PDB file of C-alpha atoms in Angstrom:
ATOM      1  CA  MET A   1      12.934 -30.033  26.022  1.00 41.00           C
ATOM      2  CA  SER A   2       9.476 -28.442  25.993  1.00 43.00           C
ATOM      3  CA  GLU A   3       8.871 -24.853  27.083  1.00 46.00           C
ATOM      4  CA  PRO A   4       7.479 -24.474  30.606  1.00 48.00           C
ATOM      5  CA  THR A   5       3.832 -23.675  30.924  1.00 48.00           C
ATOM      6  CA  PRO A   6       3.362 -20.207  32.453  1.00 47.00           C
ATOM      7  CA  PRO A   7       1.156 -19.580  35.495  1.00 47.00           C
ATOM      8  CA  GLY A   8      -2.521 -19.991  34.654  1.00 47.00           C
ATOM      9  CA  GLY A   9      -1.998 -23.154  32.634  1.00 48.00           C
ATOM     10  CA  GLN A  10      -1.923 -21.511  29.173  1.00 49.00           C
ATOM     11  CA  PRO A  11       0.877 -22.622  26.849  1.00 46.00           C
ATOM     12  CA  PRO A  12       3.073 -19.890  25.374  1.00 45.00           C
ATOM     13  CA  SER A  13       2.020 -18.484  22.035  1.00 45.00           C
ATOM     14  CA  HIS A  14       4.048 -16.955  19.238  1.00 42.00           C
ATOM     15  CA  ASP A  15       1.603 -15.549  16.708  1.00 44.00           C
ATOM     16  CA  GLU A  16       3.305 -12.438  15.395  1.00 43.00           C
ATOM     17  CA  ALA A  17       3.810 -12.141  11.657  1.00 43.00           C
ATOM     18  CA  HIS A  18       7.251 -12.684  10.172  1.00 44.00           C
ATOM     19  CA  GLY A  19       9.001 -12.256   6.835  1.00 46.00           C
ATOM     20  CA  GLY A  20       6.841 -11.730   3.800  1.00 49.00           C
ATOM     21  CA  ALA A  21       3.571 -11.584   5.726  1.00 51.00           C
ATOM     22  CA  LEU A  22       4.780  -8.688   7.853  1.00 50.00           C
ATOM     23  CA  GLY A  23       6.338  -6.916   4.864  1.00 51.00           C
ATOM     24  CA  GLY A  24       3.142  -7.300   2.863  1.00 55.00           C
ATOM     25  CA  ARG A  25       1.063  -5.951   5.720  1.00 60.00           C
ATOM     26  CA  LEU A  26       3.307  -2.913   6.082  1.00 59.00           C
ATOM     27  CA  ASN A  27       3.125  -2.278   2.338  1.00 62.00           C
ATOM     28  CA  TRP A  28      -0.675  -2.332   2.451  1.00 67.00           C
ATOM     29  CA  LEU A  29      -0.711   0.045   5.426  1.00 72.00           C
ATOM     30  CA  ARG A  30       1.713   2.396   3.708  1.00 70.00           C
ATOM     31  CA  ALA A  31      -0.364   2.335   0.517  1.00 73.00           C
ATOM     32  CA  ALA A  32      -3.515   3.086   2.498  1.00 78.00           C
ATOM     33  CA  VAL A  33      -1.872   6.043   4.239  1.00 81.00           C
ATOM     34  CA  LEU A  34      -0.549   7.426   0.961  1.00 81.00           C
ATOM     35  CA  GLY A  35      -3.956   6.961  -0.679  1.00 85.00           C
ATOM     36  CA  ALA A  36      -5.627   8.881   2.133  1.00 88.00           C
ATOM     37  CA  ASN A  37      -2.959  11.565   1.822  1.00 89.00           C
ATOM     38  CA  ASP A  38      -3.701  11.914  -1.906  1.00 90.00           C
ATOM     39  CA  GLY A  39      -7.395  12.255  -1.119  1.00 92.00           C
ATOM     40  CA  VAL A  40      -6.725  15.000   1.408  1.00 93.00           C
ATOM     41  CA  VAL A  41      -4.402  17.042  -0.812  1.00 92.00           C
ATOM     42  CA  SER A  42      -6.242  16.763  -4.127  1.00 92.00           C
ATOM     43  CA  THR A  43      -9.701  17.422  -2.707  1.00 93.00           C
ATOM     44  CA  ALA A  44      -8.444  20.225  -0.483  1.00 92.00           C
ATOM     45  CA  GLY A  45      -6.822  21.918  -3.462  1.00 91.00           C
ATOM     46  CA  LEU A  46     -10.045  21.575  -5.426  1.00 92.00           C
ATOM     47  CA  VAL A  47     -12.469  22.936  -2.827  1.00 93.00           C
ATOM     48  CA  VAL A  48     -10.107  25.713  -1.718  1.00 92.00           C
ATOM     49  CA  GLY A  49      -9.691  26.756  -5.342  1.00 91.00           C
ATOM     50  CA  VAL A  50     -13.461  26.863  -5.832  1.00 91.00           C
ATOM     51  CA  ALA A  51     -13.800  28.759  -2.556  1.00 90.00           C
ATOM     52  CA  GLY A  52     -11.496  31.414  -3.971  1.00 88.00           C
ATOM     53  CA  ALA A  53     -13.964  31.974  -6.794  1.00 87.00           C
ATOM     54  CA  THR A  54     -17.291  31.569  -4.998  1.00 87.00           C
ATOM     55  CA  GLY A  55     -18.755  31.123  -1.544  1.00 86.00           C
ATOM     56  CA  ASP A  56     -21.800  29.217  -2.753  1.00 89.00           C
ATOM     57  CA  ARG A  57     -22.173  26.100  -0.596  1.00 91.00           C
ATOM     58  CA  SER A  58     -23.835  24.099  -3.367  1.00 92.00           C
ATOM     59  CA  ALA A  59     -21.009  24.824  -5.802  1.00 91.00           C
ATOM     60  CA  LEU A  60     -18.406  23.887  -3.198  1.00 92.00           C
ATOM     61  CA  PHE A  61     -20.172  20.624  -2.366  1.00 94.00           C
ATOM     62  CA  THR A  62     -20.642  19.693  -6.014  1.00 94.00           C
ATOM     63  CA  ALA A  63     -17.003  20.362  -6.864  1.00 92.00           C
ATOM     64  CA  GLY A  64     -15.738  18.511  -3.814  1.00 93.00           C
ATOM     65  CA  LEU A  65     -17.978  15.506  -4.366  1.00 94.00           C
ATOM     66  CA  ALA A  66     -17.035  15.325  -8.042  1.00 94.00           C
ATOM     67  CA  GLY A  67     -13.362  15.449  -7.110  1.00 93.00           C
ATOM     68  CA  LEU A  68     -13.839  12.745  -4.476  1.00 94.00           C
ATOM     69  CA  LEU A  69     -15.601  10.371  -6.863  1.00 95.00           C
ATOM     70  CA  ALA A  70     -13.266  11.028  -9.775  1.00 94.00           C
ATOM     71  CA  GLY A  71     -10.170  10.651  -7.641  1.00 93.00           C
ATOM     72  CA  SER A  72     -11.289   7.512  -5.820  1.00 93.00           C
ATOM     73  CA  MET A  73     -12.388   5.806  -9.034  1.00 94.00           C
ATOM     74  CA  SER A  74      -9.162   6.784 -10.759  1.00 93.00           C
ATOM     75  CA  MET A  75      -7.084   5.455  -7.870  1.00 90.00           C
ATOM     76  CA  ALA A  76      -9.035   2.198  -7.796  1.00 91.00           C
ATOM     77  CA  ALA A  77      -8.782   1.669 -11.553  1.00 93.00           C
ATOM     78  CA  GLY A  78      -5.078   2.470 -11.619  1.00 90.00           C
ATOM     79  CA  GLU A  79      -4.360   0.151  -8.698  1.00 88.00           C
ATOM     80  CA  TYR A  80      -6.412  -2.639 -10.272  1.00 91.00           C
ATOM     81  CA  VAL A  81      -4.516  -2.392 -13.555  1.00 93.00           C
ATOM     82  CA  SER A  82      -1.141  -2.181 -11.824  1.00 89.00           C
ATOM     83  CA  VAL A  83      -1.714  -5.116  -9.478  1.00 87.00           C
ATOM     84  CA  SER A  84      -3.321  -7.192 -12.242  1.00 92.00           C
ATOM     85  CA  THR A  85      -0.141  -6.752 -14.287  1.00 92.00           C
ATOM     86  CA  GLN A  86       1.952  -7.782 -11.295  1.00 88.00           C
ATOM     87  CA  ARG A  87      -0.221 -10.843 -10.679  1.00 89.00           C
ATOM     88  CA  ASP A  88      -0.030 -11.848 -14.345  1.00 91.00           C
ATOM     89  CA  SER A  89       3.771 -11.633 -14.158  1.00 90.00           C
ATOM     90  CA  GLU A  90       3.829 -13.752 -10.995  1.00 87.00           C
ATOM     91  CA  GLN A  91       1.576 -16.394 -12.525  1.00 90.00           C
ATOM     92  CA  ALA A  92       3.670 -16.474 -15.704  1.00 91.00           C
ATOM     93  CA  ALA A  93       6.841 -16.943 -13.652  1.00 88.00           C
ATOM     94  CA  LEU A  94       5.245 -19.788 -11.688  1.00 89.00           C
ATOM     95  CA  ALA A  95       4.026 -21.450 -14.889  1.00 90.00           C
ATOM     96  CA  GLN A  96       7.543 -21.316 -16.344  1.00 90.00           C
ATOM     97  CA  GLU A  97       8.950 -22.760 -13.134  1.00 87.00           C
ATOM     98  CA  ARG A  98       6.473 -25.666 -13.319  1.00 88.00           C
ATOM     99  CA  ARG A  99       7.621 -26.442 -16.862  1.00 92.00           C
ATOM    100  CA  GLU A 100      11.276 -26.350 -15.882  1.00 87.00           C
ATOM    101  CA  LEU A 101      10.666 -28.607 -12.878  1.00 87.00           C
ATOM    102  CA  ARG A 102       8.828 -31.081 -15.111  1.00 90.00           C
ATOM    103  CA  ASP A 103      11.352 -31.062 -17.962  1.00 89.00           C
ATOM    104  CA  GLU A 104      14.671 -30.528 -16.144  1.00 89.00           C
ATOM    105  CA  PRO A 105      14.326 -31.624 -12.498  1.00 87.00           C
ATOM    106  CA  GLU A 106      18.053 -32.274 -11.995  1.00 89.00           C
ATOM    107  CA  ALA A 107      19.029 -28.868 -13.373  1.00 89.00           C
ATOM    108  CA  GLU A 108      16.456 -27.218 -11.147  1.00 86.00           C
ATOM    109  CA  LEU A 109      17.758 -29.093  -8.120  1.00 86.00           C
ATOM    110  CA  ALA A 110      21.282 -27.909  -8.915  1.00 87.00           C
ATOM    111  CA  GLU A 111      19.998 -24.370  -9.373  1.00 86.00           C
ATOM    112  CA  LEU A 112      18.257 -24.438  -5.985  1.00 85.00           C
ATOM    113  CA  THR A 113      21.415 -25.808  -4.399  1.00 88.00           C
ATOM    114  CA  GLY A 114      23.418 -22.951  -5.888  1.00 87.00           C
ATOM    115  CA  LEU A 115      20.924 -20.370  -4.633  1.00 86.00           C
ATOM    116  CA  LEU A 116      21.108 -21.746  -1.105  1.00 87.00           C
ATOM    117  CA  THR A 117      24.905 -21.807  -1.313  1.00 89.00           C
ATOM    118  CA  ASP A 118      24.876 -18.145  -2.323  1.00 85.00           C
ATOM    119  CA  ARG A 119      22.907 -17.431   0.847  1.00 85.00           C
ATOM    120  CA  GLY A 120      25.703 -18.748   3.027  1.00 84.00           C
ATOM    121  CA  MET A 121      25.146 -22.495   3.315  1.00 87.00           C
ATOM    122  CA  SER A 122      27.951 -24.935   2.733  1.00 88.00           C
ATOM    123  CA  ALA A 123      27.695 -27.004  -0.434  1.00 86.00           C
ATOM    124  CA  ALA A 124      26.774 -30.184   1.443  1.00 88.00           C
ATOM    125  CA  VAL A 125      24.157 -28.529   3.611  1.00 87.00           C
ATOM    126  CA  ALA A 126      22.731 -26.613   0.639  1.00 84.00           C
ATOM    127  CA  ARG A 127      22.400 -29.843  -1.358  1.00 88.00           C
ATOM    128  CA  GLU A 128      20.649 -31.625   1.495  1.00 88.00           C
ATOM    129  CA  ALA A 129      18.322 -28.672   2.097  1.00 86.00           C
ATOM    130  CA  ALA A 130      17.533 -28.440  -1.617  1.00 85.00           C
ATOM    131  CA  GLU A 131      16.684 -32.137  -1.770  1.00 86.00           C
ATOM    132  CA  GLN A 132      14.413 -31.891   1.267  1.00 90.00           C
ATOM    133  CA  LEU A 133      12.661 -28.767  -0.033  1.00 85.00           C
ATOM    134  CA  THR A 134      12.206 -30.356  -3.449  1.00 86.00           C
ATOM    135  CA  ALA A 135      10.780 -33.535  -1.969  1.00 87.00           C
ATOM    136  CA  ARG A 136       8.315 -31.569   0.112  1.00 88.00           C
ATOM    137  CA  ASP A 137       7.151 -29.019  -2.517  1.00 85.00           C
ATOM    138  CA  ALA A 138       9.502 -28.229  -5.366  1.00 85.00           C
ATOM    139  CA  LEU A 139       7.439 -25.401  -6.858  1.00 85.00           C
ATOM    140  CA  ARG A 140       7.023 -23.631  -3.528  1.00 87.00           C
ATOM    141  CA  ALA A 141      10.732 -23.928  -2.806  1.00 85.00           C
ATOM    142  CA  HIS A 142      11.758 -22.414  -6.141  1.00 85.00           C
ATOM    143  CA  ALA A 143       9.045 -19.769  -5.974  1.00 84.00           C
ATOM    144  CA  ARG A 144      10.257 -18.518  -2.620  1.00 87.00           C
ATOM    145  CA  VAL A 145      14.020 -18.907  -2.992  1.00 84.00           C
ATOM    146  CA  GLU A 146      14.456 -18.163  -6.703  1.00 82.00           C
ATOM    147  CA  LEU A 147      11.534 -15.863  -7.524  1.00 83.00           C
ATOM    148  CA  GLY A 148      10.721 -14.313  -4.159  1.00 82.00           C
ATOM    149  CA  ILE A 149       7.053 -15.247  -4.594  1.00 82.00           C
ATOM    150  CA  ASP A 150       4.728 -16.952  -2.132  1.00 80.00           C
ATOM    151  CA  PRO A 151       2.309 -19.025  -4.251  1.00 81.00           C
ATOM    152  CA  ASP A 152      -0.307 -18.814  -1.494  1.00 78.00           C
ATOM    153  CA  GLN A 153      -0.170 -15.021  -1.260  1.00 77.00           C
ATOM    154  CA  LEU A 154      -0.307 -13.711  -4.809  1.00 80.00           C
ATOM    155  CA  THR A 155      -1.405 -10.107  -5.064  1.00 78.00           C
ATOM    156  CA  ASN A 156      -5.165  -9.591  -5.452  1.00 82.00           C
ATOM    157  CA  PRO A 157      -6.124  -6.712  -7.788  1.00 87.00           C
ATOM    158  CA  TRP A 158      -9.634  -6.398  -6.340  1.00 89.00           C
ATOM    159  CA  HIS A 159      -8.314  -6.052  -2.804  1.00 85.00           C
ATOM    160  CA  ALA A 160      -5.872  -3.399  -3.989  1.00 84.00           C
ATOM    161  CA  ALA A 161      -8.577  -1.512  -5.898  1.00 88.00           C
ATOM    162  CA  TRP A 162     -10.987  -1.442  -2.974  1.00 90.00           C
ATOM    163  CA  ALA A 163      -8.233  -0.447  -0.539  1.00 88.00           C
ATOM    164  CA  SER A 164      -7.230   2.487  -2.751  1.00 89.00           C
ATOM    165  CA  PHE A 165     -10.845   3.527  -3.275  1.00 93.00           C
ATOM    166  CA  LEU A 166     -11.631   3.523   0.447  1.00 93.00           C
ATOM    167  CA  ALA A 167      -8.368   5.186   1.463  1.00 92.00           C
ATOM    168  CA  PHE A 168      -8.767   8.023  -1.035  1.00 94.00           C
ATOM    169  CA  THR A 169     -12.431   8.489  -0.082  1.00 95.00           C
ATOM    170  CA  ALA A 170     -11.606   8.651   3.620  1.00 93.00           C
ATOM    171  CA  GLY A 171      -8.958  11.286   2.994  1.00 93.00           C
ATOM    172  CA  ALA A 172     -11.136  13.318   0.614  1.00 94.00           C
ATOM    173  CA  LEU A 173     -14.091  13.470   3.014  1.00 95.00           C
ATOM    174  CA  LEU A 174     -12.129  15.613   5.475  1.00 94.00           C
ATOM    175  CA  PRO A 175     -11.611  18.738   3.313  1.00 94.00           C
ATOM    176  CA  LEU A 176     -15.027  18.293   1.700  1.00 94.00           C
ATOM    177  CA  LEU A 177     -16.906  18.303   5.008  1.00 94.00           C
ATOM    178  CA  ALA A 178     -14.628  20.964   6.483  1.00 93.00           C
ATOM    179  CA  MET A 179     -15.513  23.267   3.597  1.00 92.00           C
ATOM    180  CA  VAL A 180     -19.303  22.776   3.448  1.00 92.00           C
ATOM    181  CA  LEU A 181     -20.332  22.287   7.092  1.00 92.00           C
ATOM    182  CA  PRO A 182     -18.973  25.363   8.964  1.00 91.00           C
ATOM    183  CA  PRO A 183     -20.465  28.861   8.565  1.00 91.00           C
ATOM    184  CA  ALA A 184     -19.267  30.806   5.528  1.00 86.00           C
ATOM    185  CA  ASP A 185     -16.836  32.978   7.501  1.00 88.00           C
ATOM    186  CA  TRP A 186     -15.109  29.962   9.001  1.00 92.00           C
ATOM    187  CA  ARG A 187     -14.978  27.600   6.009  1.00 90.00           C
ATOM    188  CA  LEU A 188     -11.552  28.456   4.655  1.00 91.00           C
ATOM    189  CA  ALA A 189      -9.807  28.597   8.024  1.00 92.00           C
ATOM    190  CA  VAL A 190     -11.371  25.337   9.235  1.00 93.00           C
ATOM    191  CA  THR A 191     -10.471  23.590   5.981  1.00 93.00           C
ATOM    192  CA  VAL A 192      -6.867  24.766   5.938  1.00 92.00           C
ATOM    193  CA  LEU A 193      -6.247  23.904   9.588  1.00 94.00           C
ATOM    194  CA  SER A 194      -7.911  20.491   9.395  1.00 94.00           C
ATOM    195  CA  VAL A 195      -6.044  19.630   6.194  1.00 93.00           C
ATOM    196  CA  LEU A 196      -2.681  20.642   7.645  1.00 93.00           C
ATOM    197  CA  ALA A 197      -3.399  18.578  10.771  1.00 94.00           C
ATOM    198  CA  ALA A 198      -4.294  15.582   8.600  1.00 92.00           C
ATOM    199  CA  LEU A 199      -1.105  16.007   6.577  1.00 91.00           C
ATOM    200  CA  VAL A 200       0.937  16.016   9.767  1.00 92.00           C
ATOM    201  CA  ALA A 201      -0.743  12.740  10.773  1.00 91.00           C
ATOM    202  CA  THR A 202      -0.307  11.016   7.401  1.00 87.00           C
ATOM    203  CA  GLY A 203       3.269  12.224   7.025  1.00 85.00           C
ATOM    204  CA  TRP A 204       4.203  10.977  10.489  1.00 90.00           C
ATOM    205  CA  THR A 205       2.447   7.641   9.952  1.00 85.00           C
ATOM    206  CA  SER A 206       4.004   6.952   6.552  1.00 81.00           C
ATOM    207  CA  ALA A 207       7.447   7.794   7.930  1.00 82.00           C
ATOM    208  CA  ARG A 208       7.033   5.496  10.908  1.00 84.00           C
ATOM    209  CA  LEU A 209       5.865   2.639   8.683  1.00 77.00           C
ATOM    210  CA  GLY A 210       8.934   3.153   6.519  1.00 75.00           C
ATOM    211  CA  ALA A 211      11.284   3.560   9.516  1.00 76.00           C
ATOM    212  CA  ALA A 212      12.242   7.056   8.287  1.00 79.00           C
ATOM    213  CA  ASP A 213      12.645  10.407  10.011  1.00 83.00           C
ATOM    214  CA  PRO A 214       9.097  11.704  10.699  1.00 87.00           C
ATOM    215  CA  ARG A 215      10.182  15.350  10.743  1.00 89.00           C
ATOM    216  CA  ARG A 216      11.206  15.428   7.090  1.00 88.00           C
ATOM    217  CA  ALA A 217       8.118  13.514   5.986  1.00 84.00           C
ATOM    218  CA  VAL A 218       5.808  15.811   7.937  1.00 89.00           C
ATOM    219  CA  LEU A 219       7.549  18.921   6.611  1.00 92.00           C
ATOM    220  CA  ARG A 220       7.305  17.730   3.000  1.00 89.00           C
ATOM    221  CA  ASN A 221       3.663  16.820   3.466  1.00 87.00           C
ATOM    222  CA  VAL A 222       2.666  20.100   5.072  1.00 90.00           C
ATOM    223  CA  VAL A 223       4.623  22.299   2.653  1.00 93.00           C
ATOM    224  CA  GLY A 224       3.273  20.420  -0.369  1.00 90.00           C
ATOM    225  CA  GLY A 225      -0.325  20.578   0.856  1.00 89.00           C
ATOM    226  CA  ALA A 226      -0.081  24.247   1.812  1.00 91.00           C
ATOM    227  CA  LEU A 227       1.443  25.076  -1.572  1.00 93.00           C
ATOM    228  CA  ALA A 228      -1.324  23.207  -3.400  1.00 90.00           C
ATOM    229  CA  MET A 229      -4.043  25.044  -1.483  1.00 91.00           C
ATOM    230  CA  GLY A 230      -2.314  28.399  -1.888  1.00 91.00           C
ATOM    231  CA  VAL A 231      -1.939  28.046  -5.650  1.00 92.00           C
ATOM    232  CA  THR A 232      -5.493  26.843  -6.259  1.00 91.00           C
ATOM    233  CA  TYR A 233      -6.951  29.537  -4.006  1.00 88.00           C
ATOM    234  CA  ALA A 234      -5.004  32.232  -5.841  1.00 90.00           C
ATOM    235  CA  VAL A 235      -6.168  30.932  -9.215  1.00 89.00           C
ATOM    236  CA  GLY A 236      -9.750  30.675  -7.993  1.00 87.00           C
ATOM    237  CA  SER A 237      -9.652  34.194  -6.619  1.00 88.00           C
ATOM    238  CA  LEU A 238      -8.329  35.572  -9.901  1.00 88.00           C
ATOM    239  CA  LEU A 239     -11.007  33.769 -11.901  1.00 82.00           C
ATOM    240  CA  GLY A 240     -13.708  34.911  -9.488  1.00 75.00           C
ATOM    241  CA  ALA A 241     -12.544  38.499  -9.689  1.00 71.00           C
ATOM    242  CA  ALA A 242     -12.570  38.278 -13.468  1.00 72.00           C
ATOM    243  CA  GLY A 243     -16.150  36.971 -13.400  1.00 67.00           C
ATOM    244  CA  ILE A 244     -15.262  33.663 -15.032  1.00 62.00           C
TER     245      ILE A 244
END
């Protein structure tokens, strides 16, 4: 029986993401939030430390910009290497599965049947489902059920690198601009307050994406960021007082 058409003549739609697509999207969002958080904390610690030693706007801007570029490039390179390794592993696993399906199709069919049985199907139903999945696309069936891989959605190292680069840059711009744009007497206070506000936002967002308690995440974020700025400012002040 077909679903009734709602008033207005438009058929019902059901477009929300499910399963791996939704999980992958949440992972990307969480990674972006954490990358921005790293940009905020590391650049804030750098510019606040320099501010403890000198009030020269040019020196503050140079240090902050250098930290932004170094951090964003480092994040992008690290993410590219990490995701490239993951993609290589996925492709190697798929290549092995192709060989096994070519050389031992009956053993692979039995293996798929066993995996479906382990997931709660009866032996007869699991066998029938395995046969149907194998007839439709054997590699895709084994990739998803056995390996937990979607052959159409392998990780892309370039996407990961650019996402990390942009997320870190976005986070780092906040303390950099907060330190160099306001008048000299307001720089430190504006930077500290804006950074703490950003850490509250990133802590809350990362916790919500992970279905965790936002209060603990926010507290950890704020305490960690405040500690980083306090330590670097103290060191910068000591070096400035010593004329180094």
